[in-house]
Coordinates of C-alpha atoms in Angstrom, one line a residue:
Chain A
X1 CA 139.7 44.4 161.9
X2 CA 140.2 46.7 158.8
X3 CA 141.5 46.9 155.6
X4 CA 144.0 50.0 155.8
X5 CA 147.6 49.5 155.4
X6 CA 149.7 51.9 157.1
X7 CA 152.7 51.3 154.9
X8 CA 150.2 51.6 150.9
X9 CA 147.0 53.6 152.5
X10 CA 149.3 55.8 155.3
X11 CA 151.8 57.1 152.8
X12 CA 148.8 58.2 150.1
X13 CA 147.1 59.9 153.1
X14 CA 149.8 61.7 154.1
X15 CA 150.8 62.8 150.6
X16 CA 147.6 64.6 150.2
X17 CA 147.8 66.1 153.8
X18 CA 151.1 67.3 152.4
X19 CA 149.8 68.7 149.9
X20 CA 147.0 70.4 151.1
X21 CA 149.1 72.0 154.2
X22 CA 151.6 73.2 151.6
X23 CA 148.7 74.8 149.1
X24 CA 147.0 76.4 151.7
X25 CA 149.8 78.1 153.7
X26 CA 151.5 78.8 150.5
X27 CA 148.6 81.5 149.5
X28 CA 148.7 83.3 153.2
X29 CA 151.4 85.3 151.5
X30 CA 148.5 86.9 149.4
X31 CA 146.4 88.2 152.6
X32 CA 147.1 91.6 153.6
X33 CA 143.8 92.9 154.0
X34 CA 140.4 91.8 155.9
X35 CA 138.6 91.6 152.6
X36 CA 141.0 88.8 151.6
X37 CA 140.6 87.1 154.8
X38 CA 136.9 86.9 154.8
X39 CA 135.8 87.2 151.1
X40 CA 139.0 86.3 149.1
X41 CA 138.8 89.8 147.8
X42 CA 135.5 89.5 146.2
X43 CA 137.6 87.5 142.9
X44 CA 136.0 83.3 143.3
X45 CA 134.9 83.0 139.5
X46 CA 132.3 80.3 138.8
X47 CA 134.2 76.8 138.7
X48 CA 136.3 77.2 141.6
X49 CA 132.9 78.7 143.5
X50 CA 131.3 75.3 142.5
X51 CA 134.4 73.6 143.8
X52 CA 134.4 75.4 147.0
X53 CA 130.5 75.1 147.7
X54 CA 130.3 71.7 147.3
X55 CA 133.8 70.2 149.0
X56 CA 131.9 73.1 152.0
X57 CA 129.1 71.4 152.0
X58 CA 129.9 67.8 152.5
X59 CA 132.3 66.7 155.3
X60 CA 133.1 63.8 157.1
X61 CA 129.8 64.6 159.5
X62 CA 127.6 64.8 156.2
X63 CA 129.0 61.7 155.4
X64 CA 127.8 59.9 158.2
X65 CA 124.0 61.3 158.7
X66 CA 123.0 60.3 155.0
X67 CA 125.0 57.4 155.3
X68 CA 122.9 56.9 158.3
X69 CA 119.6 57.9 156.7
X70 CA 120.5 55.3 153.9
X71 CA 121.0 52.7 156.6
X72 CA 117.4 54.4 158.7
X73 CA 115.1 54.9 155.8
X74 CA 116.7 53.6 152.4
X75 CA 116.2 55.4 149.6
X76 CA 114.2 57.5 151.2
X77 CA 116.8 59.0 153.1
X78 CA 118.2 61.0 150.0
X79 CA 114.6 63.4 150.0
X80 CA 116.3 66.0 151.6
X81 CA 119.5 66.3 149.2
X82 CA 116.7 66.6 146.2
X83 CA 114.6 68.7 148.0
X84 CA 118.0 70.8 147.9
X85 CA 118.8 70.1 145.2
X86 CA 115.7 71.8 143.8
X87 CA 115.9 74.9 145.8
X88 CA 119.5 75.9 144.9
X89 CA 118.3 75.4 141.4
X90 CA 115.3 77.5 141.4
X91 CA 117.2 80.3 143.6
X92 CA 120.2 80.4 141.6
X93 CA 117.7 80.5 138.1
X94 CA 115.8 83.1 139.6
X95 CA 118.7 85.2 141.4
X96 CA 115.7 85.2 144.3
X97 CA 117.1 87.4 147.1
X98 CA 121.1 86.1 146.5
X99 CA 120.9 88.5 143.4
X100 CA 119.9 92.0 145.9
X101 CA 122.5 90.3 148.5
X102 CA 125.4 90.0 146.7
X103 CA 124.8 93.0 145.0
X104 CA 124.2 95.2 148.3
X105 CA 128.4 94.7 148.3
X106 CA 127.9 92.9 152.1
X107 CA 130.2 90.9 153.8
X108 CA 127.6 89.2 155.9
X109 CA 123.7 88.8 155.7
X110 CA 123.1 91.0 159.0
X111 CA 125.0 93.7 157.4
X112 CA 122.3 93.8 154.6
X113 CA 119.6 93.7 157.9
X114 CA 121.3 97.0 159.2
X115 CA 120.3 98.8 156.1
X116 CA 116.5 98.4 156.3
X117 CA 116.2 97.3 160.4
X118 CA 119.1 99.5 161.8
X119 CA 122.0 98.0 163.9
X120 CA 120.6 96.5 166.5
X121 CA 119.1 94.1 164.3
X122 CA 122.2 93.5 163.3
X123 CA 123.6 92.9 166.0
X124 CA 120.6 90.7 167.2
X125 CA 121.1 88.4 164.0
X126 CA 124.6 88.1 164.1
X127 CA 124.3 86.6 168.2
X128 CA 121.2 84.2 167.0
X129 CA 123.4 83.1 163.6
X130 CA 126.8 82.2 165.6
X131 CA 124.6 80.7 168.4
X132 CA 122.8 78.3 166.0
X133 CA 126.1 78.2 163.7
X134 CA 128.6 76.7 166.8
X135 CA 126.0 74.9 168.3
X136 CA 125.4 72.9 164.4
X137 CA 128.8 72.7 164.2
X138 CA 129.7 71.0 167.7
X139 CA 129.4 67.8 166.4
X140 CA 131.8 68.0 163.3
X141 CA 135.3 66.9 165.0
X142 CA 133.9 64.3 167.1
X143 CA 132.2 62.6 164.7
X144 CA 134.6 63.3 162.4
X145 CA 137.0 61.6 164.6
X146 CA 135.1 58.8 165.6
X147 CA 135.1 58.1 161.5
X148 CA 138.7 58.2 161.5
X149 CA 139.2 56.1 164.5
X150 CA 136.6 53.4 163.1
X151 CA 137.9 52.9 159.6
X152 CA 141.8 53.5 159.9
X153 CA 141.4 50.6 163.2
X154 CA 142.6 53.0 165.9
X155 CA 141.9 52.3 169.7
X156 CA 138.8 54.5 170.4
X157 CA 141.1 55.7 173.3
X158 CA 143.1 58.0 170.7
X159 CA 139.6 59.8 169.5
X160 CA 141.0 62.8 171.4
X161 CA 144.4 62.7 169.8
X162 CA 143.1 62.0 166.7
X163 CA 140.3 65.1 167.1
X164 CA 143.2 67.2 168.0
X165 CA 145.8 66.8 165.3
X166 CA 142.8 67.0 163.1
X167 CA 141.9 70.7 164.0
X168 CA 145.8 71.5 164.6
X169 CA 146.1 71.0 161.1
X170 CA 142.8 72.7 159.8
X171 CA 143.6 75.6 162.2
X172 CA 147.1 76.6 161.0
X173 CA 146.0 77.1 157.6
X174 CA 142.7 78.5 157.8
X175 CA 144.4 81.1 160.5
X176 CA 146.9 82.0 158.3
X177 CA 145.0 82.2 154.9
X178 CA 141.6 82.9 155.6
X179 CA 139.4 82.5 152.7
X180 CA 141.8 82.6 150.0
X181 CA 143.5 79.1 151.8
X182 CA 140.0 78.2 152.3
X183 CA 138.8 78.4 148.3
X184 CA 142.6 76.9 147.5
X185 CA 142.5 73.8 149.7
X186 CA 138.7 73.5 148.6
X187 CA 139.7 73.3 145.5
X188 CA 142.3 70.1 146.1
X189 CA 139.7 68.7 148.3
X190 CA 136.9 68.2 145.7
X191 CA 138.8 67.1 143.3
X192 CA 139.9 64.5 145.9
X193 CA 136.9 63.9 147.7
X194 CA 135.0 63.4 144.6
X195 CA 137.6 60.7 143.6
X196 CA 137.2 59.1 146.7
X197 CA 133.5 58.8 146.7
X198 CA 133.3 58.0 143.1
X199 CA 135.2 55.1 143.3
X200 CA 133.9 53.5 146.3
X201 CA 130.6 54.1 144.7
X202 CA 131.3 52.1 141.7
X203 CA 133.1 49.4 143.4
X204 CA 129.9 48.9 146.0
X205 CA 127.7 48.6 143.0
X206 CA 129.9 46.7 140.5
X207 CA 130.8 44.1 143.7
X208 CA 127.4 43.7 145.8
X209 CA 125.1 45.1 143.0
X210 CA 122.1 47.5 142.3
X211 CA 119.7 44.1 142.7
X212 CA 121.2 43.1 146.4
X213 CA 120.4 47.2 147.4
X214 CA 117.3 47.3 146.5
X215 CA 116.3 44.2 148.4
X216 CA 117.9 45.1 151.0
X217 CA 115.8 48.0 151.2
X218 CA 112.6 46.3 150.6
X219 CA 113.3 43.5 153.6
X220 CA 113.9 46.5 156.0
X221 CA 111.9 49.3 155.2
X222 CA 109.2 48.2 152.4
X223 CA 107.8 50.6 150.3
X224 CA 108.7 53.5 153.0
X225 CA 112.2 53.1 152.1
X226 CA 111.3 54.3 148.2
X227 CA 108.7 57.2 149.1
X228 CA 109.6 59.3 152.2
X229 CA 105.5 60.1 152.1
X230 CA 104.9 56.0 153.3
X231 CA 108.0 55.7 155.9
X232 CA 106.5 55.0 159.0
X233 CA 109.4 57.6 160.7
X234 CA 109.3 60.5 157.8
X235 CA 105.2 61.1 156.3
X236 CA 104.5 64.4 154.7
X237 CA 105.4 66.2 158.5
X238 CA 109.2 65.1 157.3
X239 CA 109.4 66.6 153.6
X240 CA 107.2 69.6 155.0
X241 CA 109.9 70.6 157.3
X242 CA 112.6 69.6 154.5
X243 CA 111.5 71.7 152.3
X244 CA 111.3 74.8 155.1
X245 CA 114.9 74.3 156.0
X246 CA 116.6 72.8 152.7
X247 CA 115.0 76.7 151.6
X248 CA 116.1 78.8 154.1
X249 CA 119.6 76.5 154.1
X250 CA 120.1 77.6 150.6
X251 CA 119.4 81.2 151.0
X252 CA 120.8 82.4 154.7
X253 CA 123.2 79.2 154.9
X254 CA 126.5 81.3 155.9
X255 CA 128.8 78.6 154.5
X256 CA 126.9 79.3 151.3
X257 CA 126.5 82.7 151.4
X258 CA 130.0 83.4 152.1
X259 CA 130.9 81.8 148.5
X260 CA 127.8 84.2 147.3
X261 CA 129.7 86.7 149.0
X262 CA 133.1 86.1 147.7
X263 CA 131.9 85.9 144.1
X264 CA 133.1 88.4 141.5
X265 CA 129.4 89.4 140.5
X266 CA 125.5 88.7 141.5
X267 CA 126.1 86.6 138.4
X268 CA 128.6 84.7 139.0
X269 CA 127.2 83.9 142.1
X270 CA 123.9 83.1 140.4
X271 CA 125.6 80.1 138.1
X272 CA 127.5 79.2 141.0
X273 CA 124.3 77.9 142.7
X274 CA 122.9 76.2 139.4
X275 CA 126.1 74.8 138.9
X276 CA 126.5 73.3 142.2
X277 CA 122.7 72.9 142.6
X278 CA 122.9 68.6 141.5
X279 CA 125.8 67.8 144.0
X280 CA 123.7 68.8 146.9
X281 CA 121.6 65.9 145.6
X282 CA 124.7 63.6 145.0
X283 CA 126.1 64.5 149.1
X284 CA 123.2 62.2 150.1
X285 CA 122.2 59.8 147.6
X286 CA 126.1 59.1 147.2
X287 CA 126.8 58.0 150.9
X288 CA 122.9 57.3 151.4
X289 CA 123.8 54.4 149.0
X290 CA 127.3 53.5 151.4
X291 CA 124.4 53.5 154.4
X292 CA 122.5 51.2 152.2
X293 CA 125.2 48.5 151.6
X294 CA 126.2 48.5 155.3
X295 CA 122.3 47.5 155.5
X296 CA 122.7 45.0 152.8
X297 CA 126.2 43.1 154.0
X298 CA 126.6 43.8 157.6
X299 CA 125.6 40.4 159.8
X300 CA 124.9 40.1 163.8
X301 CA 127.6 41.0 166.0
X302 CA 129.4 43.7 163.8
X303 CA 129.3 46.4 166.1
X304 CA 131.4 44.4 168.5
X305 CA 134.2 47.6 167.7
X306 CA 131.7 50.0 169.0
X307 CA 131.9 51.5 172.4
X308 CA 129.2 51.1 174.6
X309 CA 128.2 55.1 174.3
X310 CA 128.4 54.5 170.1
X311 CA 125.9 51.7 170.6
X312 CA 123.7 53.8 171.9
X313 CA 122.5 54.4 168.5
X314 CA 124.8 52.0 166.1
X315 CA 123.2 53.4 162.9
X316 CA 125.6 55.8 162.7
X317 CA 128.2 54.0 162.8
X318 CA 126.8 50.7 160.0
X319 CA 128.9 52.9 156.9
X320 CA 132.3 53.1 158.5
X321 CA 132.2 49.5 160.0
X322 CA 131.2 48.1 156.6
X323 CA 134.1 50.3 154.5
X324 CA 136.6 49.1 157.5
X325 CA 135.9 45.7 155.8
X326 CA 134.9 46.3 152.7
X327 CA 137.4 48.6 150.7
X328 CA 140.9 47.0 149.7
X329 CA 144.1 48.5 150.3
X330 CA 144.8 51.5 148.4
X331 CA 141.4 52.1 147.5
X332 CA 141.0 52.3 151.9
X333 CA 143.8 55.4 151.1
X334 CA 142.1 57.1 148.8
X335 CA 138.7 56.7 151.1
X336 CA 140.7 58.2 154.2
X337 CA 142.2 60.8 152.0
X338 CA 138.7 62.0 150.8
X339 CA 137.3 61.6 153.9
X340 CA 140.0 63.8 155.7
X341 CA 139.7 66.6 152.6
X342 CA 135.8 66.3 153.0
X343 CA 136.1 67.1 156.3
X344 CA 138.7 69.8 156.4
X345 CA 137.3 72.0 153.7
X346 CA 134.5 71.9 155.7
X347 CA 135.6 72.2 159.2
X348 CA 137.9 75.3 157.7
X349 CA 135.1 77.1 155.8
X350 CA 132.6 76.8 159.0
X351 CA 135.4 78.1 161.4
X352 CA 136.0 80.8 159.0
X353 CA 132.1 81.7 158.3
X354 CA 131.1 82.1 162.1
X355 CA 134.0 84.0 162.5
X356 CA 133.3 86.6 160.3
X357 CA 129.8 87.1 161.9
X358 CA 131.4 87.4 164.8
X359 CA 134.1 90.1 163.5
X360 CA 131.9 92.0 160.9
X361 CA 128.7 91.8 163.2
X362 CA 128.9 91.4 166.6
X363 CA 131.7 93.2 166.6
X364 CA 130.4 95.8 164.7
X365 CA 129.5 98.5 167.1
X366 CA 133.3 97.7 169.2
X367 CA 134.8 98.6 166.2
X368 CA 133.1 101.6 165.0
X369 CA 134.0 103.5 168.6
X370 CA 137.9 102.2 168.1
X371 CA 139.1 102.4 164.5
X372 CA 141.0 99.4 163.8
X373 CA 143.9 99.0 161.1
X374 CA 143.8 96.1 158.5
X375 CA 146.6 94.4 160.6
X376 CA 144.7 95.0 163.8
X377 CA 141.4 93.2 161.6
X378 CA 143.3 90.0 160.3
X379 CA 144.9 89.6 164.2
X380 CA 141.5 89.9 165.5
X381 CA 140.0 87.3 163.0
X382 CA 142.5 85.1 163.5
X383 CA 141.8 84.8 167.0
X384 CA 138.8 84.5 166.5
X385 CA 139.4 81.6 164.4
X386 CA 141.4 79.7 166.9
X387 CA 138.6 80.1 169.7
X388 CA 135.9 78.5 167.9
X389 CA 138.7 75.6 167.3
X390 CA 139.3 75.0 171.4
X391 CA 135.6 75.4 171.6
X392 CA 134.7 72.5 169.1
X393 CA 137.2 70.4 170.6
X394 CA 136.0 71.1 173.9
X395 CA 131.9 70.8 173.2
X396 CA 132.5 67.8 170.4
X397 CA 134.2 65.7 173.9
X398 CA 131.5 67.4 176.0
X399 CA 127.7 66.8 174.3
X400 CA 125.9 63.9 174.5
X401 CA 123.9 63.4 171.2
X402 CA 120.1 62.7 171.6
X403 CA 118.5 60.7 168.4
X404 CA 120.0 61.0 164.8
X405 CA 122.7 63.3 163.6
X406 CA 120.7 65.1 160.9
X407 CA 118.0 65.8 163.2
X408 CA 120.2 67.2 165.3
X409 CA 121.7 69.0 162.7
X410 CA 118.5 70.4 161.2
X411 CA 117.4 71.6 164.7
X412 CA 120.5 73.4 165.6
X413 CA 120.4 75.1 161.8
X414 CA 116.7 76.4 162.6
X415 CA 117.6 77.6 165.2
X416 CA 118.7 81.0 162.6
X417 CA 117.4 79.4 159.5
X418 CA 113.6 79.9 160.5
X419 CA 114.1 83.8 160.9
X420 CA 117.2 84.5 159.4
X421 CA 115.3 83.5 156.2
X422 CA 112.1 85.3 156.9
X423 CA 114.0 88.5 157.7
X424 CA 115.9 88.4 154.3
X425 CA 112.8 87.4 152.3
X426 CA 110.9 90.4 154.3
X427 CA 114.4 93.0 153.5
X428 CA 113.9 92.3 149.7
X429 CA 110.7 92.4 148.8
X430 CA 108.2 93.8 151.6
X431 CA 108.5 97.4 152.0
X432 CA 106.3 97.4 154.9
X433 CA 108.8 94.9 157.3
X434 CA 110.2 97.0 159.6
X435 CA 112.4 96.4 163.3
X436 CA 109.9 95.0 165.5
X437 CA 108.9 92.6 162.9
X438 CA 112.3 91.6 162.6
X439 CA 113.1 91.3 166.5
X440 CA 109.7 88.7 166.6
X441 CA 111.0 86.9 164.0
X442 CA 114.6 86.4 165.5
X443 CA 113.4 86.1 169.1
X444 CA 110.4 83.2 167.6
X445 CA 112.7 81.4 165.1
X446 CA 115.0 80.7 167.6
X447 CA 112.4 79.9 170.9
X448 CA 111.2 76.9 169.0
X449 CA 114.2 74.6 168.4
X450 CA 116.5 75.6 171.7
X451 CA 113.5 74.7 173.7
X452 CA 113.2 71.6 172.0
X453 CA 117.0 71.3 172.5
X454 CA 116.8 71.8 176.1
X455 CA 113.9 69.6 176.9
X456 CA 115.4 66.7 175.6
X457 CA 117.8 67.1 178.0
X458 CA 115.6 67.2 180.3
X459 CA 114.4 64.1 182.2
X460 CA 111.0 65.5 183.2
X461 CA 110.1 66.6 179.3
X462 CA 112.1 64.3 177.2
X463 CA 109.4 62.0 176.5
X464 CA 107.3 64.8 175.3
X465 CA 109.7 65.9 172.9
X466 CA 109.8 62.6 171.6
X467 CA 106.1 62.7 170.7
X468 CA 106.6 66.1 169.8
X469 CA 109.2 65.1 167.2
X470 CA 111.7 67.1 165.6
X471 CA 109.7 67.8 162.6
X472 CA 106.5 69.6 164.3
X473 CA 108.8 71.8 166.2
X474 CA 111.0 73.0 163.4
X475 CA 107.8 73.7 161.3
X476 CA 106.5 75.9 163.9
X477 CA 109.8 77.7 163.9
X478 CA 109.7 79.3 160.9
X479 CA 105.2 79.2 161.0
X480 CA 106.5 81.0 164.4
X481 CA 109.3 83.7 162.2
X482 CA 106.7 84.1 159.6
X483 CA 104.1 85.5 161.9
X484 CA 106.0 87.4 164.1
X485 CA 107.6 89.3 161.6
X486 CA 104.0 90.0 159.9
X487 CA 102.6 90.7 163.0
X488 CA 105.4 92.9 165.0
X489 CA 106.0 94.6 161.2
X490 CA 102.3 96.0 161.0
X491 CA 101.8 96.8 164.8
X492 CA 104.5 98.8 164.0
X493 CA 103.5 102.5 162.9
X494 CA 105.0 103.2 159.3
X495 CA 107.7 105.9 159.3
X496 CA 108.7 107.2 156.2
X497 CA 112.7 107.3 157.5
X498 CA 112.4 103.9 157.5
X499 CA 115.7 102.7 155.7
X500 CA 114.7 100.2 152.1
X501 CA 116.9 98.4 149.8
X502 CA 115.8 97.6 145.9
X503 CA 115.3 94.4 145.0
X504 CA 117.2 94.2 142.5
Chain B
X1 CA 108.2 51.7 139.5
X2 CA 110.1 53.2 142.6
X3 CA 112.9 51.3 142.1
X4 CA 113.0 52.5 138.3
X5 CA 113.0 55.9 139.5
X6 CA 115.3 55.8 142.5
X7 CA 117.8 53.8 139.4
X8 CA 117.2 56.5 137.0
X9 CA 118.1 59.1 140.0
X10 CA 121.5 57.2 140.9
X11 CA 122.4 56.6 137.0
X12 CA 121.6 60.0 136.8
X13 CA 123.5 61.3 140.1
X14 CA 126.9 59.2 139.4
X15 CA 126.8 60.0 135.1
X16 CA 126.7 63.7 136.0
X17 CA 129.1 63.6 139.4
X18 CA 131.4 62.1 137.2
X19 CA 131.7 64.5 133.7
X20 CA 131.8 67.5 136.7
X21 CA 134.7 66.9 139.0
X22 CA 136.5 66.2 135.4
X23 CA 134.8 69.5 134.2
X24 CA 135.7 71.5 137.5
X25 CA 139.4 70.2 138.3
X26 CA 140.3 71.6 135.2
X27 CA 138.5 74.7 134.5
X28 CA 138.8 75.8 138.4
X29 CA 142.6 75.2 138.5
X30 CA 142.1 78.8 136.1
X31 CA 140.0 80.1 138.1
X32 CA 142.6 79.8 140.8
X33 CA 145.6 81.3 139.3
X34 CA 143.3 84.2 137.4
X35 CA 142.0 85.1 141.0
X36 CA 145.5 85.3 142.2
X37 CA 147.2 87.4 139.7
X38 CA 144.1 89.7 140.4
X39 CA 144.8 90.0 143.9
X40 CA 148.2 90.7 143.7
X41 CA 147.8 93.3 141.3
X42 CA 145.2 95.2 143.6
X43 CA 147.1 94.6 146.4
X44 CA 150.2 96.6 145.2
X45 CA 150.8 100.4 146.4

């Protein structure tokens, strides 16, 4: 049972998919270079940079985990998005290391790592950044599919059709456009998105009320659900690990780099992070709140339209029940509408980002032994494009998810994060780092969270990694990074034709 | 005084959400068309 109205909520949906298919295939008649495919250029000024950053940054799939860490841990929940929050602040005050990136002229961060480690390095960070990058990005269609097919009241059956015309429809423009469709659509998707979740915001508060929340969070969580330090499931082991990844997220992040990247100057690029720097605390305390009402209103027997795999874990799906029931007609269109521009500005930036890693990168030593032309570039990223597409269709149906979404999410991330972040530090400010520190780092960052991956799938070792938790082994990722690349860096004998950029 | 704080946080959050997709529609929508013109023009002969 749900509230949308294919006649009032179907025809406002498909006017913004209209819309958006229109904007963003209109501009592929700009693109005639790489340089406009994968960095618009270099011309994103600062408003449509905050535009683009945070309609990237929060999709259908972001929707769901801090709706589901709402619903988990209350307010709670929302620690990471400040601890965020804080970080893209500081950084972007600070221009620490995004200032010598973006002014290094770069298309990607492993570019920057040839210059002081050599190419192999770059090559090496490019594989470990894709890896972690597709494997983070698996989940996006499914779930965002299985959002879809909960609030709009389709058959679960038609989760793969839905999953399909979903991507069909991000693909053709994001193939076509590259980043300059990307940074358009972006644009008409915040402004949508943030309509969307506005509104819904104040209509939860203005109709069940700040005093009901609250409660509700005090009933099921007590004072755990107010400071992520008391939850019995975070402690400090939680906000420790937060703050590791929420740091390296905001400095080797590739969706966020690549708008970095794209800027016009180090400067722009700079208030671009400032600017956006609050939203990243809005994407979870926004929807943490959603996750919080589902807590509040939902009675016994709601997941009844789950399927028995979803109820493996029906936290995730509290938020889109409740808004199935909860949001009227034509309000329900302007939630689907967000929700579908939420999660293709994101699902088109991320297919975009890995793919340039995987053209300017690992690419990178293919192309320097055949010169390619600009039009052999573009045809090469755009298939490149549509491969990672069939592949998140094809792992989204495929993988089983073990425990919650963000965990998952934060795992797969470290799996670059931890060194990624470490070598970038280490390229900017320690003259000393050097290759071997930088091959420790990669090869460490990355042991730490695919083991814990693969374990869990594991009969044998999946209880361990349960009293393991996440949050222990993505600490000792980037301990792990940290050491390696001190250690491998001084074992190393200094040689002074060892390459070094200025900090700038 | 959690609650306080987590209600000064969400006042806070929604106040400022608000004034900057109003802020941002606008001023990126120049953005937009200023980045365009500039590609264009470099990407003549």
């Amino acid at each position: 049972m749900t509230n949308f109205n294919w006649n009032i909520d179907g025809s406002i949906v498909g006017l913004y998919l209209l819309a958006t298919m229109l904007a963003g295939l209109w501009v592929r008649k700009y693109v005639s270079k790489v340089d406009h495919f994968l960095v618009a250029g270099r011309e994103m000024n600062v408003y449509l940079g905050i535009a683009s950053l945070a309609a990237t940054e929060f999709g259908i799939i972001t929707c769901l985990y801090t709706a589901q860490a709402g619903y988990k841990y209350g307010f709670s929940g929302a620690t990471p998005g400040l601890i965020q929050a804080l970080a893209m602040l500081m950084i972007g005050a600070t221009g620490f290391c995004i200032k010598p990136l973006r002014d290094s002229g770069v298309v990607t961060i492993p570019e920057l790592f040839e210059k002081r480690f050599g190419s192999r390095i770059r090559w090496l960070a490019g594989v470990v950044i894709v890896l972690g990058g597709l494997l983070n990005m698996g989940m996006f269609l499914r779930v965002g599919g299985e959002f879809l097919v909960l609030v709009v009241g389709f058959d679960v059956g038609y989760l793969r059709v839905t999953m399909t015309v979903l991507l069909a429809a991000i693909a053709a423009y994001t193939i076509l456009g590259g980043m300059l469709s990307v940074l358009v659509t972006d644009f008409l998707q915040f402004v949508v998105m943030s309509a969307g979740l506005l509104a819904v915001t104040f209509l939860i508060l203005g109709s069940i009320g700040w005093d009901r929340l609250v409660t509700a969070v005090e009933t099921h969580h007590g004072v755990g659900g107010f400071n992520p330090f008391l939850h019995k499931d975070l402690g400090p082991s939680f906000v420790i690990y937060q703050i590791c990844i929420q740091t390296a997220a905001t400095l080797t992040w590739q969706a966020v780099t690549a708008r970095l990247l794209a800027a016009k100057d180090s400067r722009t690029g700079r208030k671009v992070f400032t600017g956006a720097a609050f939203f990243f605390f809005a994407r979870f305390l926004v929807p943490g709140l959603w996750g919080i009402a589902a807590l509040a209103v939902l009675a016994g027997g709601w997941m009844e339209p789950l399927t028995a795999d979803m109820q493996r874990d029906p936290s995730l799906y509290a938020m889109p029940v409740f808004l199935s029931r909860f949001v009227p007609v034509g309000l329900m269109g302007l939630l689907v509408a967000a929700m579908l521009a939420a999660d293709m500005s994101t699902d088109s930036s991320y297919m975009l980002t890995w793919a340039s890693v995987i053209y300017n990168d690992i690419l990178a030593p293919f192309r320097r032994t055949r010169a390619m032309t600009e039009r052999r570039g573009l045809l090469w990223n755009r298939f490149i494009v549509a491969g990672i597409g069939i592949y998140l269709l094809v792992f989204g149906l495929w993988y089983k998810l073990e425990g919650d979404l963000w965990t998952y999410c934060t795992i797969t991330g470290s799996v670059y994060l931890s060194s990624m972040s470490v070598l970038l530090i280490a390229c900017c400010y320690w003259k000393r780092a050097n290759s071997w520190g930088a091959v420790g780092a990669i090869v460490c960052g990355a042991v730490f969270p695919l083991g814990f991956l693969i374990m869990q799938k594991i009969p044998a070792t999946a209880e361990l990694t349960q009293r393991i938790g996440p949050n222990y082994s993505g600490i000792a990722a980037y301990a792990a990074a940290a050491l390696a690349m001190f250690v491998g860096s001084c074992l190393k004998p200094a040689s002074p034709q060892d390459p070094g950029i200025s900090p700038g | 005084m959690y609650k306080w704080l987590w209600g000064m946080l969400v006042t806070a959050c929604l106040i400022w959400y608000s004034t900057i997709t109003v802020y941002v529609a606008v001023r990126g929508l120049v953005d937009i068309r200023a980045m365009l013109r500039r590609i264009r023009s470099t990407a003549q002969p």
